[in-house]
Coordinates of C-alpha atoms in Angstrom, one line a residue:
M8 CA -74.5 13.0 -32.0
S9 CA -77.4 14.4 -34.5
F10 CA -77.3 17.9 -36.0
G11 CA -80.0 20.4 -37.0
L12 CA -79.9 22.4 -40.0
R13 CA -82.3 25.4 -41.2
C14 CA -81.3 27.9 -43.4
I15 CA -82.3 31.5 -44.8
R16 CA -81.5 33.3 -47.7
P17 CA -82.9 34.8 -50.9
I18 CA -83.4 32.1 -53.3
R19 CA -84.2 32.4 -57.1
Q20 CA -85.0 29.4 -59.2
A21 CA -84.7 29.3 -63.0
T22 CA -88.1 30.6 -63.8
K23 CA -89.4 32.5 -60.8
L24 CA -88.5 34.7 -57.8
L25 CA -89.2 33.0 -54.4
P26 CA -89.8 35.0 -51.3
S27 CA -86.6 35.4 -49.2
Y28 CA -85.5 33.4 -46.5
T29 CA -84.1 33.8 -43.0
V30 CA -81.3 31.1 -42.3
A31 CA -80.7 29.3 -39.1
I32 CA -78.2 26.8 -38.4
T33 CA -77.6 24.8 -35.2
F34 CA -75.5 21.9 -34.7
G35 CA -75.9 19.4 -31.6
G36 CA -78.8 18.3 -29.4
S37 CA -81.3 20.4 -27.2
Q38 CA -82.3 19.4 -23.9
N39 CA -85.3 21.6 -24.0
G40 CA -86.5 20.3 -27.3
S41 CA -86.2 23.5 -29.0
V42 CA -83.9 22.3 -31.8
L43 CA -83.9 18.7 -33.3
P44 CA -82.4 17.2 -36.4
Y45 CA -83.3 18.9 -39.7
Q46 CA -85.8 17.4 -41.8
S47 CA -88.1 18.7 -44.7
S48 CA -91.7 19.1 -43.7
T49 CA -92.6 16.4 -46.2
S50 CA -93.0 13.7 -43.7
S51 CA -96.0 13.3 -41.6
T52 CA -93.9 13.4 -38.5
P53 CA -91.4 16.0 -39.1
K54 CA -88.3 16.1 -37.0
V55 CA -88.0 19.9 -36.6
M56 CA -90.1 20.4 -33.3
P57 CA -91.4 22.1 -31.9
S58 CA -89.9 24.8 -33.9
S59 CA -91.3 23.6 -37.0
L60 CA -90.1 25.3 -40.3
N61 CA -93.7 26.3 -40.9
H62 CA -93.5 28.6 -38.2
L63 CA -90.6 30.7 -38.9
N64 CA -92.9 33.6 -40.2
S65 CA -92.1 35.5 -37.1
L66 CA -88.3 35.1 -37.0
S67 CA -86.4 38.1 -37.3
Q68 CA -83.1 37.4 -36.1
V69 CA -81.3 33.9 -35.8
R70 CA -77.7 32.9 -35.1
F71 CA -75.1 30.3 -35.6
H72 CA -74.4 28.6 -32.6
R73 CA -71.3 26.5 -31.5
T74 CA -72.1 23.3 -29.6
D75 CA -70.2 20.3 -28.9
Y76 CA -71.2 18.3 -31.8
D77 CA -68.1 16.2 -32.9
G78 CA -69.5 14.5 -36.1
P79 CA -69.0 15.4 -39.5
G80 CA -69.4 18.9 -40.3
K81 CA -68.4 20.1 -36.9
Y82 CA -68.8 23.8 -36.1
D83 CA -66.2 26.2 -35.2
E84 CA -66.6 29.1 -32.8
R85 CA -65.9 31.5 -35.5
E86 CA -69.0 30.5 -37.3
T87 CA -71.1 32.3 -34.9
G88 CA -73.1 35.2 -36.5
S89 CA -76.5 36.5 -37.5
K90 CA -78.6 36.9 -40.7
F91 CA -81.9 38.7 -41.2
G92 CA -84.8 38.2 -43.6
S93 CA -88.6 37.5 -44.1
H94 CA -90.1 34.1 -44.3
D95 CA -93.7 34.0 -45.8
H96 CA -94.3 30.9 -47.5
E97 CA -94.6 27.0 -46.5
H98 CA -92.0 24.4 -46.7
S99 CA -94.4 21.8 -47.2
H100 CA -93.9 19.6 -50.3
G101 CA -96.6 17.8 -51.9
H102 CA -96.7 16.2 -55.1
D103 CA -98.7 18.8 -57.2
H104 CA -95.6 19.5 -59.3
S105 CA -95.2 18.2 -62.6
H106 CA -92.9 15.1 -63.2
D107 CA -93.3 14.9 -67.1
D108 CA -90.6 14.9 -69.5
I109 CA -89.5 18.1 -71.3
I110 CA -91.4 17.4 -74.6
S111 CA -93.5 20.6 -75.6
D112 CA -92.0 23.5 -77.7
D113 CA -92.3 25.6 -74.7
K114 CA -90.6 23.7 -72.2
K115 CA -87.7 23.3 -74.8
K116 CA -87.6 27.1 -75.0
Q117 CA -87.3 27.0 -71.4
L118 CA -84.6 24.6 -71.4
R119 CA -82.6 26.6 -73.6
E120 CA -82.8 29.7 -71.5
I121 CA -81.8 27.7 -68.4
L122 CA -78.7 26.2 -70.3
Q123 CA -77.9 29.8 -71.5
A124 CA -78.1 31.3 -68.0
R125 CA -76.0 28.2 -66.7
F126 CA -73.2 29.2 -68.8
K127 CA -72.9 32.7 -67.1
R128 CA -71.9 33.0 -63.4
R129 CA -74.7 34.9 -61.8
S130 CA -72.9 36.6 -58.9
G131 CA -69.6 37.0 -60.4
S132 CA -67.9 35.7 -57.4
Y133 CA -67.4 32.7 -55.5
S134 CA -66.6 33.9 -52.2
H135 CA -70.1 33.3 -50.5
R136 CA -70.5 29.7 -52.2
G137 CA -67.9 27.9 -53.9
Y138 CA -68.3 26.5 -57.4
T139 CA -70.8 23.8 -56.9
I140 CA -71.2 20.4 -58.5
G141 CA -74.5 18.5 -57.9
I142 CA -74.3 15.0 -58.1
G143 CA -77.8 13.4 -58.6
G144 CA -79.2 10.0 -59.5
P145 CA -80.9 6.8 -58.2
V146 CA -80.3 5.0 -55.1
G147 CA -77.0 2.8 -55.7
S148 CA -76.2 4.2 -58.9
G149 CA -72.7 5.0 -57.7
K150 CA -72.9 8.8 -56.3
T151 CA -71.0 8.5 -53.3
A152 CA -68.5 6.1 -54.9
L153 CA -68.1 9.1 -57.5
T154 CA -67.8 11.6 -54.8
L155 CA -65.2 9.8 -53.1
A156 CA -63.2 9.3 -56.4
L157 CA -63.3 13.0 -57.2
C158 CA -62.3 13.9 -53.6
R159 CA -59.1 11.7 -53.9
A160 CA -58.1 13.2 -57.4
L161 CA -58.7 16.7 -56.7
R162 CA -58.1 17.4 -53.1
D163 CA -54.6 18.2 -53.4
K164 CA -55.1 20.4 -56.4
L165 CA -58.2 22.6 -55.0
P166 CA -59.9 23.6 -51.8
M167 CA -62.8 21.1 -51.6
A168 CA -65.6 20.5 -49.4
V169 CA -68.6 18.0 -49.5
V170 CA -72.4 18.3 -48.8
T171 CA -74.2 15.0 -48.6
N172 CA -78.0 14.3 -48.4
D173 CA -79.6 11.2 -47.0
I174 CA -83.4 10.9 -46.2
F175 CA -83.2 9.8 -42.1
T176 CA -79.4 9.1 -41.9
Q177 CA -76.1 10.5 -42.1
E178 CA -74.9 7.4 -44.0
D179 CA -73.0 8.8 -46.8
A180 CA -71.2 11.6 -45.0
E181 CA -70.1 9.1 -42.6
F182 CA -68.7 6.5 -45.5
L183 CA -66.9 9.3 -46.7
V184 CA -65.3 10.1 -43.4
R185 CA -64.1 6.5 -43.0
N186 CA -62.7 6.3 -46.2
E187 CA -60.8 9.7 -45.6
A188 CA -62.2 11.5 -48.7
L189 CA -61.6 14.9 -47.1
G190 CA -61.0 16.0 -43.4
S191 CA -64.2 15.6 -41.2
S192 CA -64.7 19.3 -41.1
R193 CA -65.2 19.4 -44.8
I194 CA -67.9 17.0 -44.9
M195 CA -71.3 18.1 -43.9
P196 CA -74.5 16.0 -43.9
V197 CA -78.2 17.2 -44.5
E198 CA -81.1 14.9 -43.7
T199 CA -83.7 15.8 -46.4
G200 CA -86.7 13.7 -45.0
G201 CA -89.5 12.7 -47.3
C202 CA -88.7 13.4 -50.9
P203 CA -84.9 13.9 -51.6
H204 CA -85.5 16.1 -54.6
A205 CA -87.0 18.6 -52.6
A206 CA -84.1 19.5 -50.9
I207 CA -82.1 20.1 -54.2
R208 CA -84.9 21.8 -56.3
E209 CA -88.0 23.2 -54.7
D210 CA -86.3 24.2 -51.0
V211 CA -82.7 24.3 -51.4
S212 CA -82.1 26.3 -48.3
A213 CA -80.6 23.5 -46.2
N214 CA -78.0 22.8 -48.7
L215 CA -77.3 26.4 -49.4
G216 CA -76.6 27.0 -45.7
A217 CA -74.2 24.0 -45.6
L218 CA -72.5 25.1 -48.8
E219 CA -72.1 28.5 -47.5
V220 CA -70.8 27.6 -44.2
L221 CA -68.3 25.1 -45.8
T222 CA -67.0 27.9 -48.0
R223 CA -66.2 30.3 -45.1
R224 CA -64.6 27.4 -43.1
I225 CA -62.2 26.8 -46.1
A226 CA -61.4 30.3 -46.0
W227 CA -60.8 30.3 -42.3
E228 CA -58.7 27.4 -42.4
E229 CA -56.7 28.5 -45.4
E230 CA -56.0 31.9 -43.4
E231 CA -54.8 30.1 -40.3
N232 CA -52.5 27.8 -42.5
G233 CA -51.1 30.7 -44.5
T234 CA -52.3 29.1 -47.8
S235 CA -55.3 31.5 -48.8
S236 CA -55.0 32.1 -52.4
E237 CA -57.0 33.8 -55.1
K238 CA -55.9 31.3 -57.5
N239 CA -58.9 29.1 -57.4
P240 CA -62.2 29.2 -55.7
P241 CA -63.4 26.3 -53.5
L242 CA -64.9 23.2 -55.3
M243 CA -68.0 22.0 -53.6
L244 CA -69.7 18.8 -54.2
C245 CA -73.2 18.6 -53.3
E246 CA -74.5 14.9 -53.5
S247 CA -78.3 14.4 -53.5
G248 CA -80.2 11.8 -51.9
G249 CA -81.1 8.9 -54.2
D250 CA -84.1 9.8 -56.1
N251 CA -85.8 8.8 -59.5
L252 CA -85.4 10.2 -62.9
A253 CA -87.5 13.2 -62.3
A254 CA -85.1 14.5 -59.9
N255 CA -82.5 17.5 -60.9
F256 CA -80.8 20.3 -59.0
S257 CA -81.9 23.8 -59.0
S258 CA -79.7 26.0 -61.0
E259 CA -79.4 28.2 -57.7
L260 CA -77.9 25.4 -56.0
A261 CA -75.6 23.7 -58.2
D262 CA -73.3 25.4 -61.0
Y263 CA -72.6 22.3 -62.8
T264 CA -74.8 19.1 -62.7
I265 CA -73.8 15.4 -62.9
Y266 CA -76.6 12.6 -63.2
V267 CA -75.4 9.1 -62.6
I268 CA -77.1 6.1 -63.8
D269 CA -76.1 2.3 -64.0
V270 CA -76.7 -0.7 -66.1
A271 CA -78.4 -2.7 -63.5
G272 CA -81.5 -0.8 -64.5
G273 CA -81.5 -2.2 -68.1
D274 CA -80.5 -0.4 -71.2
K275 CA -83.8 1.0 -71.4
V276 CA -83.4 3.7 -68.7
P277 CA -81.6 6.7 -71.0
R278 CA -84.6 6.6 -73.3
K279 CA -87.0 7.1 -70.5
G280 CA -85.7 10.5 -70.0
G281 CA -86.4 12.8 -67.3
P282 CA -84.6 16.0 -66.4
G283 CA -81.8 14.2 -64.4
I284 CA -81.0 12.5 -67.9
T285 CA -82.0 15.4 -70.5
Q286 CA -80.9 18.4 -68.6
S287 CA -77.7 17.5 -66.6
D288 CA -74.4 18.9 -67.8
L289 CA -72.7 15.6 -67.8
L290 CA -74.4 12.0 -67.9
V291 CA -72.6 9.0 -66.3
I292 CA -73.6 5.8 -67.0
N293 CA -71.9 3.6 -64.4
K294 CA -71.2 -0.1 -63.6
I295 CA -70.4 -0.8 -67.3
D296 CA -68.5 -3.8 -66.2
L297 CA -71.8 -5.6 -65.1
A298 CA -73.4 -4.9 -68.5
E299 CA -72.8 -8.5 -69.9
A300 CA -74.3 -10.0 -66.7
V301 CA -77.5 -7.9 -66.6
G302 CA -78.0 -8.2 -70.3
A303 CA -77.7 -4.3 -71.0
S304 CA -76.3 -3.2 -74.4
L305 CA -74.1 -0.3 -74.1
E306 CA -74.4 0.6 -77.8
V307 CA -78.3 1.1 -77.1
M308 CA -77.5 3.0 -74.1
E309 CA -75.2 5.3 -75.9
R310 CA -77.5 5.8 -78.8
D311 CA -80.7 6.7 -76.8
A312 CA -78.4 8.9 -74.3
S313 CA -77.4 11.0 -77.3
K314 CA -81.0 11.1 -78.5
M315 CA -82.5 12.4 -75.3
R316 CA -79.5 14.7 -74.6
K317 CA -79.8 16.3 -78.0
G318 CA -79.7 20.1 -77.8
M319 CA -78.1 20.1 -74.3
E320 CA -75.1 22.0 -75.9
L321 CA -75.4 25.8 -77.0
D322 CA -74.5 24.6 -80.2
G323 CA -77.5 22.4 -80.5
E324 CA -75.1 19.0 -80.1
S325 CA -75.8 16.4 -77.4
G326 CA -74.7 16.7 -73.6
P327 CA -71.6 14.6 -73.1
T328 CA -72.2 11.1 -71.5
V329 CA -69.4 9.0 -70.0
F330 CA -69.4 5.5 -69.7
A331 CA -67.7 4.1 -66.4
S332 CA -66.9 1.8 -63.8
V333 CA -66.3 4.0 -60.9
K334 CA -65.3 1.6 -58.3
N335 CA -62.5 0.3 -61.0
G336 CA -61.4 3.8 -61.8
D337 CA -62.8 3.6 -65.6
G338 CA -64.1 6.7 -67.1
V339 CA -63.2 8.7 -63.7
D340 CA -60.3 10.7 -65.6
E341 CA -62.8 11.9 -68.5
I342 CA -65.4 12.7 -65.7
I343 CA -62.9 14.8 -64.0
R344 CA -61.8 16.5 -67.4
N345 CA -65.2 17.6 -68.1
I346 CA -65.5 19.1 -64.5
L347 CA -62.3 20.9 -64.5
K348 CA -63.1 22.4 -68.1
A349 CA -66.3 24.0 -66.7
F350 CA -64.8 25.0 -63.2
E351 CA -62.0 26.7 -65.2
D352 CA -64.5 28.4 -67.9
A353 CA -66.6 29.4 -64.8
H354 CA -63.7 30.8 -62.7
K355 CA -62.6 32.8 -65.8
L356 CA -66.1 34.5 -66.4
A357 CA -66.0 35.2 -62.7
K358 CA -62.8 36.9 -63.0
D359 CA -64.0 39.0 -66.0
A360 CA -67.2 40.0 -64.1
E361 CA -65.0 41.7 -61.4

């Protein structure tokens, strides 16, 4: 059974304040046609109909509903509630934004400001939305394989949940459920429609809503099981749909970002740049076991990645890059070390801010 997802909450991006949203989440089908599966309004045939996201201006109150949805991300009756907000902007996503690489001095300055903010926890608390790792990269680079590996390695140490993004399917969520990455209640799919990067950057409302629901669900499950603890906030993984090098997560959606590329695209990919390569907290170059077969030089990729990621650290050094073969387990431990270091630092900052 398919699900619908619409969200509302104030969203602040790195450089501007967007109008507040009002979030509604509904799972399950609707016989009267008032709710159909979520899809961004980028497509010429949006799936949200007839209650199009572009007509939410008049919405003053919305509720979470329990239905008979029985797939990944199944809802619980305790998730019934309401939120309020205004909605005075369009959700349509054309391609009038820039996909240019960061080259000008102004853009470099802006990048440094974003990086400075990234190392400080904005809300001082992870109770509303758990600490979120954004995992992006082109189609087939190994994002879902990495998500599965991280779940298997960390699920017994930390409370976890996953949000997956696909354009028109729930393929990645179903894969994670089949492979028992986490319990099905901890995995929630979002169908983005159109451009996948819009759902992680321009209009992150669907993903934010899913992450917030999962954060509450973790708290409820821990309370029921008597395992609730203040020791660690939830660790959330948000996997984007496959996209190009221009895609990167909004800092309002992800606290830490991983960008995954693979050697099959050739050793030229790192020097092509793009926000995913230049701005991510961690760059993963995957499938290194195939380098010789495709004629890719790992030395060239390492050199170019270091050059493109220069200045990613606050001390001006290059951001970290991990060479991996995730399917074979190579490099996964190093990826986890980077994640846990950032997670622990952020948790400490949040505790200090209380």
